[in-house]
Amino acid sequence: MTTCATFEAAADDLALGFSPTPLRDDLVAHASACAACGARLRSLAAVVDSLLELAPAVEPPVGFEARAVAAMRPPASSGAPRRRLFAVAVAAVTLAVVAAGAVAAISSEPAADTTAADVIGRRGANLGRVELVSTPSPKVVVLLEDDRWEGVWVCELEDDDGAWVEVGRWTADHATGGAWATNVDADLLDATRMRITAANGTVLATSDRLD
Amino acid sequence: MGVMWSAHMDRLSDAALLAAVAAADEEAATLFVRRFQRRVYGLAFSITADAAAAEDIASQAFASAWQHASTYDPRRGAVSTWLLTVTRNSAIDSIRTRRPAPLEDGILLDLLPAGAATDPAEAAASADLLVRLRSALDDLPAEQRRAVLLATIHSRTSAEIAEREGVPVPTAKHRIQSGLRKLRAAVELWSDADQPR
């Protein structure tokens, strides 16, 4: 069984990724259970990771870019059309700021595992689009364009009981458009509408019915 | 209506670009590779000292980044740091199955400036950390600095470092340990100093 003393002696190798299994598993288990050792490991790992930024940049061989991009493509599925957007969302709230004038529009024909709707502002303007995506994991993706958004916004989905469920919030900072996505519980894939409220509960925008 | 990210995608922050990559946007993937390929390949080459192996590892790293893009948490650090960690992990897995080529003597001193981040706020923050980190590295005794860089950037084990430096393995381990802990102490000191009063 790993003690704090033995963890201390092995923490550097663990942070460097050099600990062999099953020792690594024991050490990780100890770090999970001991707050002090866990904090020590996290700070060591942060130093190791930060030092990587000092590695020299080297031009890769000709053709590398195309090969690397090709390696990032998902395998072709049988018959299903390629979808340009909304396959995966970030776990933490992230605002992707699209500069002024950019129009990020969603395909008018979402794939079979997606429901979508327009997002309508308080003055009736079409502000963008929302999609609920089921694969590879349930998520909501909101794309907004051409409006002034500042402060903290709250994204809510209306469940099939008519209740509004908060799924996340983000901070917009003088953005004139943006994209935001987060994972949601699977039962919210049947949500009927999405709305955006201010932190004080004022409704800023509501989607049409998701279908 | 079609998707029209392209007009401004090259101005997206690293985190926003990664979010677009996570959403399977092809243009975002190309820009992401273009933005980071020199650093990813550079790190892979620093570890393997082999161009072909470095290319495989770098390509693998971008594929892993795409697959795991949704796990990136901006609260934990820069996209570049996350991506380089993914690269290093891929490289370590690779060199576990083969012995890496010997490192040239001058390679440890070849610490080029970090690439400029596209987002000015990110550049200011990351440049500040790197300046501080370099300063802390400079404060280390030379043998500890070499050991730390060999262990982190070049991913050499204590045994490999001991062989290269001509010292016993415990000595190499001690140099790595002492060096990392001094750097950790310096980083924690900055974090405390940066806290709002």
XYZ file of C-alpha atoms in Angstrom:
408
model
C 0.000 0.000 0.000
C 1.344 3.436 -0.936
C 2.064 5.842 1.883
C 2.624 9.563 1.597
C 6.348 8.989 2.057
C 6.579 6.474 -0.776
C 4.360 8.692 -2.915
C 6.681 11.632 -2.297
C 9.637 9.582 -3.524
C 7.797 8.437 -6.664
C 5.814 11.579 -7.522
C 8.349 12.930 -9.996
C 8.419 9.753 -12.080
C 4.638 9.679 -12.014
C 4.379 13.290 -13.169
C 6.897 12.539 -15.921
C 4.922 9.505 -17.074
C 7.710 7.062 -16.234
C 6.030 5.004 -13.512
C 5.370 1.446 -14.654
C 2.043 -0.226 -14.035
C 0.878 -1.499 -11.566
C 2.899 0.975 -9.454
C 1.364 3.845 -11.433
C -2.138 2.619 -10.602
C -1.280 2.478 -6.880
C 0.228 5.934 -6.962
C -2.728 7.422 -8.820
C -5.116 5.778 -6.378
C -3.179 7.295 -3.479
C -3.175 10.735 -5.121
C -6.933 10.488 -5.559
C -7.421 9.627 -1.906
C -4.900 12.019 -0.343
C -5.536 15.723 -0.890
C -1.962 16.765 -0.120
C -0.360 14.174 -2.396
C -2.916 14.905 -5.087
C -2.063 18.600 -4.949
C 1.644 17.789 -5.056
C 1.152 15.644 -8.155
C -0.940 18.279 -9.893
C 1.631 20.993 -9.324
C 4.479 18.725 -10.516
C 2.496 17.738 -13.583
C 1.791 21.407 -14.281
C 5.516 22.166 -14.217
C 6.275 19.230 -16.540
C 3.550 20.293 -18.939
C 4.648 23.929 -18.900
C 8.245 22.985 -19.692
C 7.024 21.372 -22.919
C 6.275 24.884 -24.171
C 10.021 25.433 -24.317
C 10.580 22.649 -26.833
C 11.953 23.980 -30.114
C 9.532 24.417 -32.995
C 10.645 22.474 -36.059
C 9.194 22.596 -39.546
C 7.736 19.166 -40.330
C 8.374 17.414 -43.641
C 6.518 18.487 -46.764
C 3.025 17.034 -46.872
C 2.718 16.612 -43.124
C -0.169 19.056 -42.832
C -2.348 17.118 -45.288
C -1.519 13.799 -43.636
C -2.261 15.115 -40.162
C -5.584 16.613 -41.235
C -6.500 13.340 -42.963
C -5.783 11.498 -39.699
C -8.287 13.780 -37.960
C -11.180 12.813 -40.202
C -13.722 10.398 -38.758
C -13.984 7.026 -40.515
C -16.609 7.076 -43.290
C -19.929 5.626 -42.085
C -22.108 3.596 -44.398
C -24.441 5.863 -46.337
C -24.750 8.643 -43.751
C -23.959 12.086 -45.130
C -20.929 13.895 -43.698
C -21.957 16.522 -41.234
C -19.967 19.709 -41.033
C -20.755 20.638 -37.459
C -21.847 19.530 -34.023
C -20.172 16.151 -33.605
C -18.513 16.937 -30.273
C -18.808 19.720 -27.736
C -16.428 21.028 -25.109
C -17.073 19.849 -21.570
C -16.325 23.203 -19.982
C -18.150 26.305 -21.043
C -16.221 27.864 -23.907
C -17.189 30.789 -25.963
C -15.870 30.662 -29.512
C -15.786 34.281 -30.575
C -16.457 34.841 -34.220
C -15.327 38.307 -35.277
C -17.752 40.965 -36.409
C -19.482 40.185 -39.654
C -18.896 36.478 -39.543
C -21.962 34.431 -40.280
C -21.929 30.980 -38.778
C -24.990 29.263 -40.099
C -26.059 25.727 -39.596
C -26.864 23.458 -42.470
C -30.569 23.618 -43.222
C -30.623 19.821 -43.290
C -29.372 18.514 -39.967
C -28.578 14.838 -39.746
C -31.064 12.286 -38.495
C -29.657 12.267 -34.940
C -30.069 16.024 -34.535
C -32.920 18.400 -33.799
C -32.544 22.070 -34.571
C -34.324 25.382 -34.444
C -33.760 29.063 -35.040
C -33.037 31.302 -32.059
C -35.267 34.384 -31.922
C -34.428 37.509 -29.946
C -36.849 39.619 -27.911
C -37.378 41.971 -30.826
C -38.184 39.108 -33.162
C -34.860 39.016 -35.001
C -33.332 35.677 -35.973
C -30.180 35.540 -33.900
C -28.828 32.165 -34.899
C -29.411 28.496 -34.462
C -29.517 25.782 -31.815
C -29.006 22.077 -32.341
C -29.372 19.099 -30.042
C -26.992 16.356 -31.103
C -27.090 12.785 -29.889
C -23.811 11.392 -31.214
C -21.100 10.786 -30.222
C -22.563 12.046 -26.941
C -25.586 14.234 -26.162
C -24.906 17.918 -26.414
C -26.452 21.248 -27.237
C -24.711 23.607 -29.623
C -25.732 27.224 -29.949
C -24.517 29.495 -32.710
C -25.371 33.162 -32.496
C -24.628 35.894 -34.938
C -24.712 39.605 -35.175
C -25.933 40.827 -31.812
C -24.422 42.480 -28.781
C -23.841 39.979 -26.038
C -22.213 40.922 -22.790
C -22.127 39.455 -19.351
C -23.242 36.070 -18.108
C -25.852 34.178 -20.090
C -27.721 31.105 -19.073
C -28.742 28.389 -21.526
C -31.877 26.413 -20.645
C -33.764 23.601 -22.320
C -37.478 22.966 -21.928
C -38.057 19.367 -20.995
C -41.121 17.365 -21.928
C -42.828 18.399 -18.689
C -42.555 22.033 -19.706
C -39.904 22.803 -17.091
C -36.846 24.848 -17.991
C -33.573 23.127 -17.111
C -30.308 25.051 -16.980
C -27.605 23.235 -18.945
C -24.844 25.774 -18.636
C -23.814 29.368 -18.661
C -21.091 31.344 -20.352
C -19.656 34.790 -20.283
C -19.751 36.885 -23.416
C -17.399 39.802 -23.537
C -18.324 42.373 -26.150
C -18.843 39.594 -28.609
C -20.775 40.221 -31.757
C -21.483 36.568 -32.284
C -20.328 33.289 -30.913
C -20.589 29.582 -30.604
C -21.177 27.668 -27.438
C -21.659 24.013 -26.725
C -21.913 21.698 -23.781
C -22.782 18.126 -22.935
C -26.313 17.469 -21.734
C -28.112 14.565 -20.114
C -29.546 12.128 -22.623
C -33.113 12.751 -21.479
C -32.797 16.376 -22.608
C -32.456 15.270 -26.215
C -36.273 15.360 -26.232
C -36.244 19.023 -25.203
C -38.797 21.098 -27.067
C -37.159 24.525 -26.938
C -34.004 26.339 -25.865
C -33.828 29.775 -24.317
C -31.118 32.154 -23.233
C -31.606 34.227 -20.118
C -29.541 36.801 -18.336
C -28.168 35.949 -14.932
C -31.139 37.736 -13.373
C -33.590 35.527 -15.246
C -34.607 37.964 -17.984
C -35.301 36.000 -21.145
C -33.090 37.266 -23.948
C -33.880 34.792 -26.703
C -35.973 31.704 -27.288
C -35.769 29.098 -29.969
C -38.548 27.845 -32.137
C -39.711 24.327 -31.431
C -36.832 21.878 -31.836
C -37.494 19.263 -34.455
C -27.696 28.170 -45.742
C -24.221 26.696 -45.557
C -21.658 26.907 -42.801
C -19.551 30.030 -43.161
C -16.858 30.001 -40.487
C -14.047 30.584 -42.938
C -14.005 34.350 -43.139
C -12.805 34.729 -39.584
C -11.697 31.336 -38.408
C -8.033 32.185 -38.599
C -8.650 34.844 -35.974
C -10.260 32.482 -33.520
C -8.510 31.976 -30.214
C -6.833 28.621 -29.670
C -9.692 27.449 -27.443
C -12.335 28.510 -29.935
C -10.456 26.838 -32.768
C -10.255 23.624 -30.745
C -13.995 23.830 -30.122
C -14.520 24.091 -33.885
C -12.210 21.088 -34.377
C -14.276 19.197 -31.813
C -17.321 20.021 -33.880
C -15.714 18.217 -36.838
C -15.235 21.358 -38.895
C -12.744 20.506 -41.627
C -11.407 23.981 -42.084
C -10.849 24.270 -38.373
C -8.861 21.018 -38.427
C -6.601 22.360 -41.165
C -6.052 25.633 -39.341
C -5.440 23.811 -36.090
C -2.713 21.667 -37.644
C -1.210 24.657 -39.409
C -1.152 26.666 -36.208
C 0.529 24.012 -34.053
C 2.380 21.638 -36.371
C 5.842 23.124 -35.887
C 5.609 22.886 -32.125
C 4.038 19.439 -32.081
C 6.526 18.065 -34.574
C 9.355 19.880 -32.807
C 8.515 18.241 -29.498
C 8.104 14.836 -31.115
C 11.504 15.246 -32.757
C 13.057 16.390 -29.482
C 11.924 13.124 -27.945
C 12.681 10.670 -30.731
C 15.545 12.395 -32.584
C 14.136 10.577 -35.622
C 12.257 12.415 -38.374
C 10.047 9.510 -39.451
C 9.101 8.587 -35.896
C 8.468 12.242 -35.090
C 6.130 12.570 -38.035
C 4.152 9.505 -36.973
C 3.900 10.736 -33.420
C 2.920 14.262 -34.429
C 0.213 12.965 -36.728
C -1.007 10.678 -33.962
C -1.059 13.613 -31.563
C -3.336 15.641 -33.817
C -5.640 12.644 -34.250
C -5.755 12.202 -30.453
C -6.398 15.898 -30.009
C -9.338 15.706 -32.374
C -10.744 12.639 -30.607
C -10.348 14.101 -27.146
C -11.003 17.762 -27.908
C -14.061 17.687 -25.691
C -11.891 16.880 -22.671
C -9.936 20.121 -22.930
C -10.700 22.379 -19.998
C -9.569 25.975 -20.551
C -9.395 26.500 -16.790
C -6.455 24.105 -16.568
C -4.143 25.734 -19.070
C -3.490 26.784 -22.624
C -4.489 24.698 -25.628
C -0.834 24.564 -26.654
C 0.196 23.039 -23.325
C -2.622 20.490 -23.546
C -1.673 19.567 -27.106
C 2.023 19.261 -26.288
C 1.152 17.006 -23.341
C -0.885 14.819 -25.695
C 2.140 14.763 -28.017
C 4.530 13.806 -25.259
C 2.244 11.027 -24.049
C 2.036 9.649 -27.596
C 5.802 9.860 -27.907
C 6.475 8.095 -24.623
C 4.195 5.245 -25.655
C 6.141 5.024 -28.890
C 9.655 5.083 -27.465
C 8.738 2.492 -24.864
C 8.848 -0.012 -27.700
C 12.106 1.187 -29.194
C 15.197 2.917 -27.950
C 15.317 6.544 -29.121
C 18.255 7.790 -31.180
C 21.071 9.456 -29.213
C 20.647 13.159 -28.561
C 23.217 15.533 -30.010
C 25.149 17.503 -27.414
C 23.901 20.894 -28.575
C 20.238 19.998 -28.604
C 19.612 20.802 -24.952
C 20.739 24.374 -25.460
C 18.535 24.891 -28.481
C 15.540 26.356 -26.672
C 13.934 28.482 -29.295
C 11.356 31.127 -28.303
C 7.805 29.772 -28.022
C 5.624 30.445 -31.052
C 3.378 33.500 -30.868
C -0.170 32.733 -29.810
C -2.887 34.157 -32.020
C -4.947 35.531 -29.122
C -3.133 38.553 -27.623
C -4.496 37.853 -24.147
C -3.266 34.272 -24.336
C 0.102 35.458 -25.657
C 0.545 37.839 -22.756
C -0.318 35.189 -20.187
C 1.713 32.360 -21.728
C 4.699 34.527 -22.532
C 4.746 35.664 -18.937
C 4.803 32.078 -17.645
C 7.499 31.048 -20.109
C 9.669 34.014 -19.215
C 9.295 33.109 -15.572
C 9.945 29.444 -16.231
C 13.117 30.208 -18.190
C 14.273 32.416 -15.373
C 13.688 29.639 -12.838
C 15.475 27.170 -15.114
C 18.440 29.523 -15.350
C 18.606 29.580 -11.571
C 19.027 25.807 -11.401
C 22.504 24.297 -11.198
C 23.541 23.258 -14.707
C 23.380 19.517 -14.007
C 19.837 19.809 -12.596
C 18.751 21.956 -15.538
C 20.093 19.370 -17.990
C 18.427 16.546 -16.090
C 15.056 18.334 -15.989
C 15.119 19.161 -19.696
C 16.223 15.646 -20.628
C 13.428 14.181 -18.522
C 10.646 16.523 -19.650
C 11.181 17.794 -23.172
C 13.307 14.866 -24.292
C 11.448 12.323 -22.130
C 14.550 10.395 -21.113
C 14.341 8.088 -18.108
C 16.657 8.383 -15.122
C 18.679 5.423 -16.402
C 19.125 7.047 -19.822
C 20.088 10.351 -18.232
C 22.536 8.623 -15.918
C 24.172 6.908 -18.898
C 24.399 10.142 -20.849
C 25.733 12.166 -17.946
C 28.073 9.446 -16.726
C 26.624 9.346 -13.218
C 24.860 6.681 -11.127
C 21.115 6.355 -11.617
C 20.289 7.623 -8.075
C 22.279 10.765 -8.826
C 20.331 11.338 -12.021
C 17.035 10.783 -10.175
C 18.067 13.220 -7.469
C 18.958 15.873 -10.058
C 15.566 15.505 -11.750
C 13.743 15.529 -8.445
C 15.566 18.566 -7.075
C 15.208 20.481 -10.312
C 11.482 19.823 -10.656
C 10.820 20.711 -7.054
C 12.654 23.991 -7.306
C 10.660 24.839 -10.412
C 7.464 23.807 -8.681
C 8.292 26.028 -5.722
C 8.980 28.939 -8.058
C 5.682 28.435 -9.914
C 3.749 28.248 -6.649
C 5.444 31.428 -5.473
C 4.291 33.229 -8.632
C 0.767 31.865 -8.261
C 0.574 33.205 -4.712
C 2.029 36.539 -5.766
C -0.488 36.835 -8.594
C -3.498 36.319 -6.340
C -5.626 39.460 -5.949
C -5.292 41.091 -2.563
